[in-house]
């Protein structure tokens, strides 16, 4: 089961993924930590981990708030680590500068947290470490800012790369399964629909 919370000035999609045992994962808590915590407590959910698709401020802004209160493990791709500690790289310098103080763990390509089976797909271009996270139990692909419904993430930021974006689009085109596509901003789609119709996937 998946709940979308829209957070912060950038209208970032934060996702709470939970099971019948009320174990849950939080993906990209970008702001409004109080709102996320209230949802968890109102629904009696037991947070198992926070997962971060990448290190931009609008996806990591509530990490410290949640960690201070729940002490849960936090995972992201190790290539993301420099962004968490640099206000310029995480783009918070343009709003309210901050770095993440909570301890961060390196995600593995395949992980099991509680009964969630997770596959981590490194697809850089939007920024160093940017990834999509596939939770097999839900057949849900959390695409962060790698891929949106009908578009892709910008590649004009520090650590961005147009070439890496093109390479990542080729990898996405080659994925041989379908899933719900749950992006970091905007509406959801499906992987197959984007493979067939997203102009960036068709042109690259």
PDB file of C-alpha atoms in Angstrom:
ATOM      1  CA  UNK A   1       0.000   0.000   0.000  1.00  0.00           C
ATOM      2  CA  UNK A   2       1.299   3.421  -0.931  1.00  0.00           C
ATOM      3  CA  UNK A   3       0.374   6.885   0.320  1.00  0.00           C
ATOM      4  CA  UNK A   4       1.599  10.018  -1.460  1.00  0.00           C
ATOM      5  CA  UNK A   5       2.276  13.149   0.577  1.00  0.00           C
ATOM      6  CA  UNK A   6       3.032  16.357  -1.330  1.00  0.00           C
ATOM      7  CA  UNK A   7       5.594  18.389   0.597  1.00  0.00           C
ATOM      8  CA  UNK A   8       7.322  21.750   0.545  1.00  0.00           C
ATOM      9  CA  UNK A   9       7.731  24.645  -1.848  1.00  0.00           C
ATOM     10  CA  UNK A  10       8.712  22.356  -4.718  1.00  0.00           C
ATOM     11  CA  UNK A  11       5.632  20.147  -4.280  1.00  0.00           C
ATOM     12  CA  UNK A  12       7.776  17.072  -3.860  1.00  0.00           C
ATOM     13  CA  UNK A  13       6.097  13.670  -3.779  1.00  0.00           C
ATOM     14  CA  UNK A  14       7.009  11.797  -0.613  1.00  0.00           C
ATOM     15  CA  UNK A  15       5.773   8.211  -0.479  1.00  0.00           C
ATOM     16  CA  UNK A  16       4.893   6.062   2.510  1.00  0.00           C
ATOM     17  CA  UNK A  17       4.935   2.366   1.575  1.00  0.00           C
ATOM     18  CA  UNK A  18       3.382   0.084   4.172  1.00  0.00           C
ATOM     19  CA  UNK A  19       2.152  -3.472   4.640  1.00  0.00           C
ATOM     20  CA  UNK A  20      -0.543  -5.229   6.644  1.00  0.00           C
ATOM     21  CA  UNK A  21       1.825  -5.533   9.606  1.00  0.00           C
ATOM     22  CA  UNK A  22       2.013  -1.706   9.642  1.00  0.00           C
ATOM     23  CA  UNK A  23       5.701  -1.739   8.783  1.00  0.00           C
ATOM     24  CA  UNK A  24       6.588   1.114   6.460  1.00  0.00           C
ATOM     25  CA  UNK A  25       9.237   2.841   4.393  1.00  0.00           C
ATOM     26  CA  UNK A  26       9.337   6.576   3.712  1.00  0.00           C
ATOM     27  CA  UNK A  27      10.767   7.638   0.359  1.00  0.00           C
ATOM     28  CA  UNK A  28      12.077  11.203  -0.125  1.00  0.00           C
ATOM     29  CA  UNK A  29      10.796  13.164   2.878  1.00  0.00           C
ATOM     30  CA  UNK A  30      11.633  16.513   1.324  1.00  0.00           C
ATOM     31  CA  UNK A  31      10.029  18.928   3.789  1.00  0.00           C
ATOM     32  CA  UNK A  32       7.233  19.237   6.360  1.00  0.00           C
ATOM     33  CA  UNK A  33       8.558  16.557   8.677  1.00  0.00           C
ATOM     34  CA  UNK A  34       5.644  17.213  11.045  1.00  0.00           C
ATOM     35  CA  UNK A  35       3.174  16.222   8.305  1.00  0.00           C
ATOM     36  CA  UNK A  36       5.018  12.969   7.614  1.00  0.00           C
ATOM     37  CA  UNK A  37       5.290  12.101  11.297  1.00  0.00           C
ATOM     38  CA  UNK A  38       1.610  12.851  11.867  1.00  0.00           C
ATOM     39  CA  UNK A  39       0.627  10.486   9.040  1.00  0.00           C
ATOM     40  CA  UNK A  40       2.801   7.714  10.494  1.00  0.00           C
ATOM     41  CA  UNK A  41       1.406   8.168  13.998  1.00  0.00           C
ATOM     42  CA  UNK A  42      -2.220   8.602  12.927  1.00  0.00           C
ATOM     43  CA  UNK A  43      -1.984   5.295  11.065  1.00  0.00           C
ATOM     44  CA  UNK A  44       0.134   3.549  13.716  1.00  0.00           C
ATOM     45  CA  UNK A  45       2.891   2.788  11.227  1.00  0.00           C
ATOM     46  CA  UNK A  46       6.298   1.502  12.297  1.00  0.00           C
ATOM     47  CA  UNK A  47       8.998   3.174  10.213  1.00  0.00           C
ATOM     48  CA  UNK A  48      11.630   0.663   9.100  1.00  0.00           C
ATOM     49  CA  UNK A  49      13.795   2.967   6.958  1.00  0.00           C
ATOM     50  CA  UNK A  50      13.988   6.180   4.967  1.00  0.00           C
ATOM     51  CA  UNK A  51      15.051   5.790   1.334  1.00  0.00           C
ATOM     52  CA  UNK A  52      16.383   8.722  -0.705  1.00  0.00           C
ATOM     53  CA  UNK A  53      16.338   8.704  -4.508  1.00  0.00           C
ATOM     54  CA  UNK A  54      18.889  11.547  -4.605  1.00  0.00           C
ATOM     55  CA  UNK A  55      20.397  14.369  -2.609  1.00  0.00           C
ATOM     56  CA  UNK A  56      18.618  17.568  -3.658  1.00  0.00           C
ATOM     57  CA  UNK A  57      17.180  19.701  -0.845  1.00  0.00           C
ATOM     58  CA  UNK A  58      13.557  19.153  -1.826  1.00  0.00           C
ATOM     59  CA  UNK A  59      13.948  15.385  -1.332  1.00  0.00           C
ATOM     60  CA  UNK A  60      15.980  15.371   1.888  1.00  0.00           C
ATOM     61  CA  UNK A  61      14.699  18.361   3.866  1.00  0.00           C
ATOM     62  CA  UNK A  62      12.862  16.390   6.581  1.00  0.00           C
ATOM     63  CA  UNK A  63      15.442  13.633   7.047  1.00  0.00           C
ATOM     64  CA  UNK A  64      16.989  15.054  10.201  1.00  0.00           C
ATOM     65  CA  UNK A  65      13.584  15.863  11.717  1.00  0.00           C
ATOM     66  CA  UNK A  66      12.393  12.269  11.271  1.00  0.00           C
ATOM     67  CA  UNK A  67      15.686  10.740  12.365  1.00  0.00           C
ATOM     68  CA  UNK A  68      15.747  12.743  15.593  1.00  0.00           C
ATOM     69  CA  UNK A  69      12.305  11.406  16.506  1.00  0.00           C
ATOM     70  CA  UNK A  70      12.340   7.853  15.126  1.00  0.00           C
ATOM     71  CA  UNK A  71      16.042   6.857  14.889  1.00  0.00           C
ATOM     72  CA  UNK A  72      15.463   4.791  11.753  1.00  0.00           C
ATOM     73  CA  UNK A  73      18.138   3.775   9.243  1.00  0.00           C
ATOM     74  CA  UNK A  74      18.474   6.005   6.169  1.00  0.00           C
ATOM     75  CA  UNK A  75      19.674   4.653   2.832  1.00  0.00           C
ATOM     76  CA  UNK A  76      20.767   6.266  -0.398  1.00  0.00           C
ATOM     77  CA  UNK A  77      23.278   5.466  -3.112  1.00  0.00           C
ATOM     78  CA  UNK A  78      26.806   6.129  -1.889  1.00  0.00           C
ATOM     79  CA  UNK A  79      27.370   8.474  -4.847  1.00  0.00           C
ATOM     80  CA  UNK A  80      24.773  10.762  -3.216  1.00  0.00           C
ATOM     81  CA  UNK A  81      26.765  11.258  -0.014  1.00  0.00           C
ATOM     82  CA  UNK A  82      28.647  14.420  -1.152  1.00  0.00           C
ATOM     83  CA  UNK A  83      25.372  16.213  -1.908  1.00  0.00           C
ATOM     84  CA  UNK A  84      24.043  15.593   1.591  1.00  0.00           C
ATOM     85  CA  UNK A  85      26.984  17.489   3.081  1.00  0.00           C
ATOM     86  CA  UNK A  86      27.229  20.391   0.614  1.00  0.00           C
ATOM     87  CA  UNK A  87      24.674  23.220   0.475  1.00  0.00           C
ATOM     88  CA  UNK A  88      25.662  24.143  -3.071  1.00  0.00           C
ATOM     89  CA  UNK A  89      25.437  20.611  -4.424  1.00  0.00           C
ATOM     90  CA  UNK A  90      22.096  19.882  -2.728  1.00  0.00           C
ATOM     91  CA  UNK A  91      20.773  23.259  -3.994  1.00  0.00           C
ATOM     92  CA  UNK A  92      19.548  24.356  -0.556  1.00  0.00           C
ATOM     93  CA  UNK A  93      21.784  27.406  -0.917  1.00  0.00           C
ATOM     94  CA  UNK A  94      19.015  28.877  -3.095  1.00  0.00           C
ATOM     95  CA  UNK A  95      16.388  28.550  -0.355  1.00  0.00           C
ATOM     96  CA  UNK A  96      17.452  27.871   3.246  1.00  0.00           C
ATOM     97  CA  UNK A  97      20.927  26.319   3.320  1.00  0.00           C
ATOM     98  CA  UNK A  98      21.330  23.058   5.227  1.00  0.00           C
ATOM     99  CA  UNK A  99      23.184  19.779   5.272  1.00  0.00           C
ATOM    100  CA  UNK A 100      22.016  16.389   6.541  1.00  0.00           C
ATOM    101  CA  UNK A 101      23.424  15.582   9.963  1.00  0.00           C
ATOM    102  CA  UNK A 102      21.803  12.153  10.449  1.00  0.00           C
ATOM    103  CA  UNK A 103      23.918   9.061   9.712  1.00  0.00           C
ATOM    104  CA  UNK A 104      23.404   7.750   6.186  1.00  0.00           C
ATOM    105  CA  UNK A 105      23.934   4.181   4.987  1.00  0.00           C
ATOM    106  CA  UNK A 106      24.922   3.085   1.495  1.00  0.00           C
ATOM    107  CA  UNK A 107      22.159   1.288  -0.354  1.00  0.00           C
ATOM    108  CA  UNK A 108      22.900  -2.040  -2.013  1.00  0.00           C
ATOM    109  CA  UNK A 109      21.693  -3.046  -5.458  1.00  0.00           C
ATOM    110  CA  UNK A 110      19.281  -5.475  -3.810  1.00  0.00           C
ATOM    111  CA  UNK A 111      17.999  -5.065  -0.273  1.00  0.00           C
ATOM    112  CA  UNK A 112      15.398  -6.567   2.016  1.00  0.00           C
ATOM    113  CA  UNK A 113      13.982  -4.319   4.742  1.00  0.00           C
ATOM    114  CA  UNK A 114      11.262  -5.954   6.856  1.00  0.00           C
ATOM    115  CA  UNK A 115       9.391  -7.877   4.139  1.00  0.00           C
ATOM    116  CA  UNK A 116      10.008  -5.281   1.421  1.00  0.00           C
ATOM    117  CA  UNK A 117      12.145  -6.504  -1.479  1.00  0.00           C
ATOM    118  CA  UNK A 118      13.992  -3.527  -2.918  1.00  0.00           C
ATOM    119  CA  UNK A 119      16.082  -3.070  -6.047  1.00  0.00           C
ATOM    120  CA  UNK A 120      18.210   0.071  -6.358  1.00  0.00           C
ATOM    121  CA  UNK A 121      18.803   1.368  -9.890  1.00  0.00           C
ATOM    122  CA  UNK A 122      21.575   3.967 -10.277  1.00  0.00           C
ATOM    123  CA  UNK A 123      20.530   6.229 -13.166  1.00  0.00           C
ATOM    124  CA  UNK A 124      22.618   9.369 -13.025  1.00  0.00           C
ATOM    125  CA  UNK A 125      22.243  12.511 -15.089  1.00  0.00           C
ATOM    126  CA  UNK A 126      19.901  14.634 -13.008  1.00  0.00           C
ATOM    127  CA  UNK A 127      22.624  14.623 -10.372  1.00  0.00           C
ATOM    128  CA  UNK A 128      25.344  12.432  -8.963  1.00  0.00           C
ATOM    129  CA  UNK A 129      23.795   9.374  -7.322  1.00  0.00           C
ATOM    130  CA  UNK A 130      20.287   9.887  -8.707  1.00  0.00           C
ATOM    131  CA  UNK A 131      18.423   6.596  -8.648  1.00  0.00           C
ATOM    132  CA  UNK A 132      15.131   4.832  -9.094  1.00  0.00           C
ATOM    133  CA  UNK A 133      13.956   2.489  -6.355  1.00  0.00           C
ATOM    134  CA  UNK A 134      11.895  -0.584  -7.264  1.00  0.00           C
ATOM    135  CA  UNK A 135       9.846  -2.170  -4.499  1.00  0.00           C
ATOM    136  CA  UNK A 136       8.915  -5.551  -5.878  1.00  0.00           C
ATOM    137  CA  UNK A 137       6.121  -6.336  -3.385  1.00  0.00           C
ATOM    138  CA  UNK A 138       4.170  -3.335  -4.669  1.00  0.00           C
ATOM    139  CA  UNK A 139       5.426  -3.530  -8.263  1.00  0.00           C
ATOM    140  CA  UNK A 140       6.187   0.165  -7.800  1.00  0.00           C
ATOM    141  CA  UNK A 141       9.102   2.069  -9.314  1.00  0.00           C
ATOM    142  CA  UNK A 142       9.911   5.267  -7.416  1.00  0.00           C
ATOM    143  CA  UNK A 143      11.676   7.330 -10.042  1.00  0.00           C
ATOM    144  CA  UNK A 144      12.694  10.410  -8.030  1.00  0.00           C
ATOM    145  CA  UNK A 145      13.714  13.101 -10.502  1.00  0.00           C
ATOM    146  CA  UNK A 146      15.151  10.635 -13.024  1.00  0.00           C
ATOM    147  CA  UNK A 147      11.886  10.172 -14.916  1.00  0.00           C
ATOM    148  CA  UNK A 148       8.542  11.951 -14.782  1.00  0.00           C
ATOM    149  CA  UNK A 149       5.253  11.386 -16.558  1.00  0.00           C
ATOM    150  CA  UNK A 150       6.113  12.725 -19.995  1.00  0.00           C
ATOM    151  CA  UNK A 151       9.464  14.235 -19.056  1.00  0.00           C
ATOM    152  CA  UNK A 152      12.841  13.764 -17.356  1.00  0.00           C
ATOM    153  CA  UNK A 153      14.737  15.534 -14.620  1.00  0.00           C
ATOM    154  CA  UNK A 154      16.744  18.642 -15.400  1.00  0.00           C
ATOM    155  CA  UNK A 155      20.426  18.149 -16.119  1.00  0.00           C
ATOM    156  CA  UNK A 156      21.768  21.684 -15.658  1.00  0.00           C
ATOM    157  CA  UNK A 157      22.594  21.494 -11.943  1.00  0.00           C
ATOM    158  CA  UNK A 158      25.935  20.899 -10.223  1.00  0.00           C
ATOM    159  CA  UNK A 159      26.842  17.207 -10.744  1.00  0.00           C
ATOM    160  CA  UNK A 160      24.263  16.954 -13.565  1.00  0.00           C
ATOM    161  CA  UNK A 161      25.218  15.482 -16.926  1.00  0.00           C
ATOM    162  CA  UNK A 162      23.397  15.532 -20.248  1.00  0.00           C
ATOM    163  CA  UNK A 163      25.476  12.571 -21.416  1.00  0.00           C
ATOM    164  CA  UNK A 164      24.641  10.538 -18.307  1.00  0.00           C
ATOM    165  CA  UNK A 165      20.971  11.414 -18.748  1.00  0.00           C
ATOM    166  CA  UNK A 166      21.075   9.990 -22.258  1.00  0.00           C
ATOM    167  CA  UNK A 167      22.805   6.845 -20.982  1.00  0.00           C
ATOM    168  CA  UNK A 168      20.210   6.470 -18.219  1.00  0.00           C
ATOM    169  CA  UNK A 169      17.347   6.825 -20.702  1.00  0.00           C
ATOM    170  CA  UNK A 170      18.845   3.973 -22.723  1.00  0.00           C
ATOM    171  CA  UNK A 171      18.919   1.823 -19.591  1.00  0.00           C
ATOM    172  CA  UNK A 172      15.303   2.697 -18.778  1.00  0.00           C
ATOM    173  CA  UNK A 173      14.204   1.816 -22.310  1.00  0.00           C
ATOM    174  CA  UNK A 174      15.809  -1.609 -21.830  1.00  0.00           C
ATOM    175  CA  UNK A 175      13.998  -2.460 -18.586  1.00  0.00           C
ATOM    176  CA  UNK A 176      12.032  -5.615 -19.317  1.00  0.00           C
ATOM    177  CA  UNK A 177       9.199  -5.317 -16.812  1.00  0.00           C
ATOM    178  CA  UNK A 178       6.265  -3.017 -16.204  1.00  0.00           C
ATOM    179  CA  UNK A 179       5.420  -1.243 -12.954  1.00  0.00           C
ATOM    180  CA  UNK A 180       3.642   1.754 -11.500  1.00  0.00           C
ATOM    181  CA  UNK A 181       5.912   4.746 -12.007  1.00  0.00           C
ATOM    182  CA  UNK A 182       5.831   7.073  -9.006  1.00  0.00           C
ATOM    183  CA  UNK A 183       7.947  10.178  -9.671  1.00  0.00           C
ATOM    184  CA  UNK A 184       9.349  12.820  -7.366  1.00  0.00           C
ATOM    185  CA  UNK A 185       7.014  15.475  -8.759  1.00  0.00           C
ATOM    186  CA  UNK A 186       3.728  15.407 -10.635  1.00  0.00           C
ATOM    187  CA  UNK A 187       1.387  12.568 -11.460  1.00  0.00           C
ATOM    188  CA  UNK A 188       2.105   8.854 -11.619  1.00  0.00           C
ATOM    189  CA  UNK A 189       2.358   6.799 -14.784  1.00  0.00           C
ATOM    190  CA  UNK A 190       3.557   3.344 -15.733  1.00  0.00           C
ATOM    191  CA  UNK A 191       6.972   2.299 -16.929  1.00  0.00           C
ATOM    192  CA  UNK A 192       5.611   0.787 -20.142  1.00  0.00           C
ATOM    193  CA  UNK A 193       3.622   3.917 -20.998  1.00  0.00           C
ATOM    194  CA  UNK A 194       6.703   6.086 -20.565  1.00  0.00           C
ATOM    195  CA  UNK A 195       8.872   3.689 -22.577  1.00  0.00           C
ATOM    196  CA  UNK A 196       6.412   4.022 -25.450  1.00  0.00           C
ATOM    197  CA  UNK A 197       5.334   7.660 -25.157  1.00  0.00           C
ATOM    198  CA  UNK A 198       7.819   9.767 -23.178  1.00  0.00           C
ATOM    199  CA  UNK A 199       9.481  12.013 -25.802  1.00  0.00           C
ATOM    200  CA  UNK A 200      12.844  11.829 -24.023  1.00  0.00           C
ATOM    201  CA  UNK A 201      12.827   8.057 -24.102  1.00  0.00           C
ATOM    202  CA  UNK A 202      11.748   8.031 -27.729  1.00  0.00           C
ATOM    203  CA  UNK A 203      14.318  10.579 -28.872  1.00  0.00           C
ATOM    204  CA  UNK A 204      17.382   9.311 -26.987  1.00  0.00           C
TER     205      UNK A 204
END
